[in-house]
Short mmCIF file of C-alpha atoms in Angstrom, two decimals:
data_model
loop_
_atom_site.label_atom_id
_atom_site.label_comp_id
_atom_site.label_asym_id
_atom_site.label_seq_id
_atom_site.Cartn_x
_atom_site.Cartn_y
_atom_site.Cartn_z
CA MET A 1 -40.97 19.38 -50.41
CA GLU A 2 -42.65 16.50 -52.27
CA LYS A 3 -43.54 14.78 -48.78
CA LEU A 4 -45.11 17.96 -47.47
CA THR A 5 -46.99 18.36 -50.64
CA LEU A 6 -48.28 14.82 -50.43
CA ILE A 7 -49.29 15.15 -46.91
CA ILE A 8 -51.19 18.46 -47.54
CA HIS A 9 -52.80 16.71 -50.43
CA ILE A 10 -54.06 13.75 -48.46
CA LEU A 11 -55.28 15.93 -45.48
CA THR A 12 -57.01 18.17 -47.99
CA GLY A 13 -58.75 15.31 -49.64
CA LEU A 14 -60.08 13.89 -46.22
CA ALA A 15 -61.10 17.40 -45.35
CA ILE A 16 -63.14 17.72 -48.65
CA ILE A 17 -64.77 14.31 -47.82
CA GLY A 18 -65.71 15.51 -44.37
CA MET A 19 -67.13 18.79 -45.57
CA ILE A 20 -69.37 17.19 -48.20
CA LEU A 21 -70.64 14.72 -45.61
CA LEU A 22 -71.45 17.60 -43.33
CA GLN A 23 -73.59 19.46 -45.90
CA GLN A 24 -77.23 18.88 -46.07
CA GLY A 25 -78.83 17.64 -49.35
CA LYS A 26 -81.27 19.63 -51.48
CA GLY A 27 -84.10 17.49 -50.19
CA ALA A 28 -83.49 18.63 -46.55
CA GLU A 29 -84.66 22.11 -47.42
CA ALA A 30 -88.25 20.87 -47.93
CA GLY A 31 -88.98 21.03 -44.23
CA ALA A 32 -88.24 24.70 -44.19
CA SER A 33 -91.60 25.53 -45.89
CA PHE A 34 -93.53 23.84 -42.98
CA GLY A 35 -91.70 26.13 -40.41
CA SER A 36 -88.73 24.20 -39.14
CA GLY A 37 -86.20 25.72 -41.43
CA ALA A 38 -83.73 27.59 -39.23
CA SER A 39 -83.97 25.45 -36.07
CA GLN A 40 -81.81 22.56 -37.40
CA THR A 41 -79.02 24.43 -39.17
CA MET A 42 -75.72 25.34 -37.70
CA LEU A 43 -75.24 28.91 -38.81
CA GLY A 44 -78.88 29.87 -39.42
CA SER A 45 -81.10 29.16 -42.45
CA ALA A 46 -78.80 30.54 -45.24
CA GLY A 47 -75.47 30.74 -43.45
CA SER A 48 -74.56 27.15 -43.26
CA TRP A 49 -74.80 26.62 -47.05
CA ASN A 50 -72.59 29.57 -47.75
CA PHE A 51 -70.07 28.57 -45.24
CA PHE A 52 -69.81 25.01 -46.29
CA SER A 53 -69.84 25.78 -49.98
CA LYS A 54 -67.02 28.34 -49.52
CA ILE A 55 -64.88 26.10 -47.47
CA THR A 56 -65.35 23.22 -49.90
CA ALA A 57 -64.44 25.42 -52.89
CA ILE A 58 -61.26 26.64 -50.93
CA LEU A 59 -60.32 22.97 -50.11
CA ALA A 60 -61.03 22.02 -53.76
CA THR A 61 -58.57 24.59 -55.06
CA ILE A 62 -55.99 23.52 -52.59
CA PHE A 63 -56.55 19.93 -53.76
CA PHE A 64 -56.10 21.03 -57.40
CA VAL A 65 -52.94 22.89 -56.66
CA THR A 66 -51.30 20.10 -54.80
CA SER A 67 -52.35 17.59 -57.54
CA PHE A 68 -50.76 19.77 -60.08
CA ALA A 69 -47.54 20.19 -58.00
CA LEU A 70 -47.32 16.47 -57.45
CA ALA A 71 -47.80 15.85 -61.27
CA VAL A 72 -44.95 18.26 -62.02
CA THR A 73 -42.78 16.70 -59.45
CA ALA A 74 -43.41 13.22 -60.78
CA LYS A 75 -42.68 14.53 -64.38
CA ASP A 76 -39.41 16.02 -63.34
CA ARG A 77 -38.24 12.76 -61.69
CA SER A 78 -39.24 10.53 -64.62
CA THR A 79 -36.27 10.76 -66.98
CA LEU A 80 -35.01 8.17 -69.33
CA LYS A 81 -31.34 7.37 -69.48
CA GLU A 82 -29.69 7.47 -72.98
CA GLY A 83 -28.49 3.92 -72.46
CA ILE A 84 -31.92 2.52 -72.76
CA PHE A 85 -32.58 3.36 -76.47
CA PRO A 86 -29.68 1.11 -77.85
CA ASN A 87 -31.02 -1.74 -75.86
CA LEU A 88 -34.51 -1.21 -77.23
CA GLU A 89 -33.21 -1.18 -80.79
CA ALA A 90 -31.23 -4.39 -80.24
CA ILE A 91 -34.34 -6.11 -78.79
CA GLN A 92 -36.47 -5.07 -81.67
CA GLN A 93 -33.89 -6.23 -84.35
CA SER A 94 -33.36 -9.64 -82.61
CA ALA A 95 -37.16 -10.12 -82.42
CA GLU A 96 -37.54 -9.38 -86.09
CA THR A 97 -34.86 -11.77 -87.20
CA GLU A 98 -35.82 -14.62 -84.88
CA LEU A 99 -39.39 -14.94 -86.15
CA PRO A 100 -39.96 -17.77 -88.63
CA LYS A 101 -41.49 -17.08 -92.00
CA ILE A 102 -44.76 -18.81 -92.70
CA ASP A 103 -45.93 -19.57 -96.28
CA ILE A 104 -49.67 -18.94 -96.79
CA VAL A 105 -51.26 -21.47 -99.09
CA ASP A 106 -54.47 -20.82 -100.88
CA GLU A 107 -56.53 -23.88 -100.32
CA ALA A 108 -58.30 -23.48 -103.68
CA SER A 109 -55.28 -23.50 -105.91
CA ASP A 110 -52.58 -25.03 -103.58
CA ILE A 111 -50.14 -22.30 -104.75
CA PRO A 112 -48.01 -20.50 -102.11
CA LYS A 113 -48.54 -16.63 -101.96
#
Protein backbone atom coordinates (compact mmCIF):
# COMPACT_ATOMS: atom_id res chain seq x y z
CA MET A 1 0.00 0.00 0.00
CA GLU A 2 2.88 2.33 0.83
CA LYS A 3 4.53 1.75 -2.55
CA LEU A 4 1.29 2.46 -4.39
CA THR A 5 0.82 5.68 -2.42
CA LEU A 6 4.41 6.69 -3.17
CA ILE A 7 3.96 6.03 -6.90
CA ILE A 8 0.74 8.08 -6.97
CA HIS A 9 2.51 10.84 -5.00
CA ILE A 10 5.41 11.05 -7.47
CA LEU A 11 3.17 10.94 -10.55
CA THR A 12 0.90 13.61 -9.07
CA GLY A 13 3.88 15.84 -8.34
CA LEU A 14 5.12 15.49 -11.92
CA ALA A 15 1.62 16.18 -13.25
CA ILE A 16 1.38 19.35 -11.14
CA ILE A 17 4.69 20.54 -12.56
CA GLY A 18 3.45 19.84 -16.08
CA MET A 19 0.13 21.61 -15.55
CA ILE A 20 1.82 24.68 -14.10
CA LEU A 21 4.22 24.84 -17.04
CA LEU A 22 1.31 24.60 -19.48
CA GLN A 23 -0.51 27.57 -17.97
CA GLN A 24 -0.03 31.04 -19.39
CA GLY A 25 1.19 33.79 -17.12
CA LYS A 26 -0.74 36.95 -16.24
CA GLY A 27 1.34 38.99 -18.68
CA ALA A 28 0.15 36.85 -21.59
CA GLU A 29 -3.34 38.33 -21.31
CA ALA A 30 -2.11 41.78 -22.36
CA GLY A 31 -2.36 40.78 -26.03
CA ALA A 32 -6.10 40.15 -25.70
CA SER A 33 -6.82 43.85 -25.60
CA PHE A 34 -5.29 44.27 -29.07
CA GLY A 35 -7.48 41.68 -30.72
CA SER A 36 -5.50 38.45 -30.50
CA GLY A 37 -6.98 37.06 -27.30
CA ALA A 38 -8.88 33.89 -28.22
CA SER A 39 -6.78 32.76 -31.14
CA GLN A 40 -3.86 31.39 -29.10
CA THR A 41 -5.66 29.63 -26.27
CA MET A 42 -6.48 25.94 -26.25
CA LEU A 43 -10.07 26.03 -25.02
CA GLY A 44 -11.18 29.57 -25.84
CA SER A 45 -10.39 32.86 -24.17
CA ALA A 46 -11.70 31.99 -20.70
CA GLY A 47 -11.92 28.19 -20.88
CA SER A 48 -8.24 27.36 -20.66
CA TRP A 49 -7.66 29.22 -17.39
CA ASN A 50 -10.60 27.54 -15.71
CA PHE A 51 -9.65 24.11 -17.04
CA PHE A 52 -6.02 24.32 -15.98
CA SER A 53 -6.79 25.88 -12.61
CA LYS A 54 -9.36 23.17 -11.76
CA ILE A 55 -7.05 20.34 -12.80
CA THR A 56 -4.18 21.90 -10.83
CA ALA A 57 -6.39 22.24 -7.75
CA ILE A 58 -7.48 18.59 -8.02
CA LEU A 59 -3.87 17.44 -8.43
CA ALA A 60 -2.78 19.58 -5.49
CA THR A 61 -5.49 17.98 -3.33
CA ILE A 62 -4.37 14.49 -4.34
CA PHE A 63 -0.75 15.49 -3.62
CA PHE A 64 -1.75 16.72 -0.14
CA VAL A 65 -3.68 13.54 0.65
CA THR A 66 -0.82 11.28 -0.47
CA SER A 67 1.67 13.40 1.52
CA PHE A 68 -0.48 13.00 4.62
CA ALA A 69 -0.85 9.25 4.02
CA LEU A 70 2.91 8.84 3.64
CA ALA A 71 3.53 10.82 6.82
CA VAL A 72 1.09 8.64 8.79
CA THR A 73 2.69 5.50 7.36
CA ALA A 74 6.17 6.70 8.32
CA LYS A 75 4.98 7.58 11.82
CA ASP A 76 3.47 4.15 12.32
CA ARG A 77 6.70 2.45 11.25
CA SER A 78 8.99 4.50 13.45
CA THR A 79 8.77 2.88 16.84
CA LEU A 80 11.42 2.83 19.56
CA LYS A 81 12.27 -0.43 21.19
CA GLU A 82 12.27 -0.46 24.96
CA GLY A 83 15.82 -1.80 25.04
CA ILE A 84 17.19 1.50 23.77
CA PHE A 85 16.39 3.59 26.83
CA PRO A 86 18.59 1.72 29.37
CA ASN A 87 21.51 2.02 26.93
CA LEU A 88 20.98 5.75 26.64
CA GLU A 89 20.94 6.14 30.42
CA ALA A 90 24.15 4.13 30.75
CA ILE A 91 25.87 6.28 28.12
CA GLN A 92 24.78 9.47 29.84
CA GLN A 93 25.97 8.26 33.25
CA SER A 94 29.35 7.13 31.91
CA ALA A 95 29.82 10.44 30.11
CA GLU A 96 29.13 12.35 33.31
CA THR A 97 31.59 10.35 35.42
CA GLU A 98 34.45 10.34 32.90
CA LEU A 99 34.71 14.11 32.48
CA PRO A 100 37.58 15.66 34.43
CA LYS A 101 36.89 18.49 36.82
CA ILE A 102 38.59 21.79 36.07
CA ASP A 103 39.37 24.32 38.77
CA ILE A 104 38.66 27.88 37.69
CA VAL A 105 41.21 30.31 39.05
CA ASP A 106 40.47 34.00 39.28
CA GLU A 107 43.54 35.72 37.88
CA ALA A 108 43.19 38.77 40.12
CA SER A 109 43.22 36.89 43.44
CA ASP A 110 44.76 33.48 42.48
CA ILE A 111 42.10 31.75 44.61
CA PRO A 112 40.31 28.71 43.13
CA LYS A 113 36.54 29.11 42.92
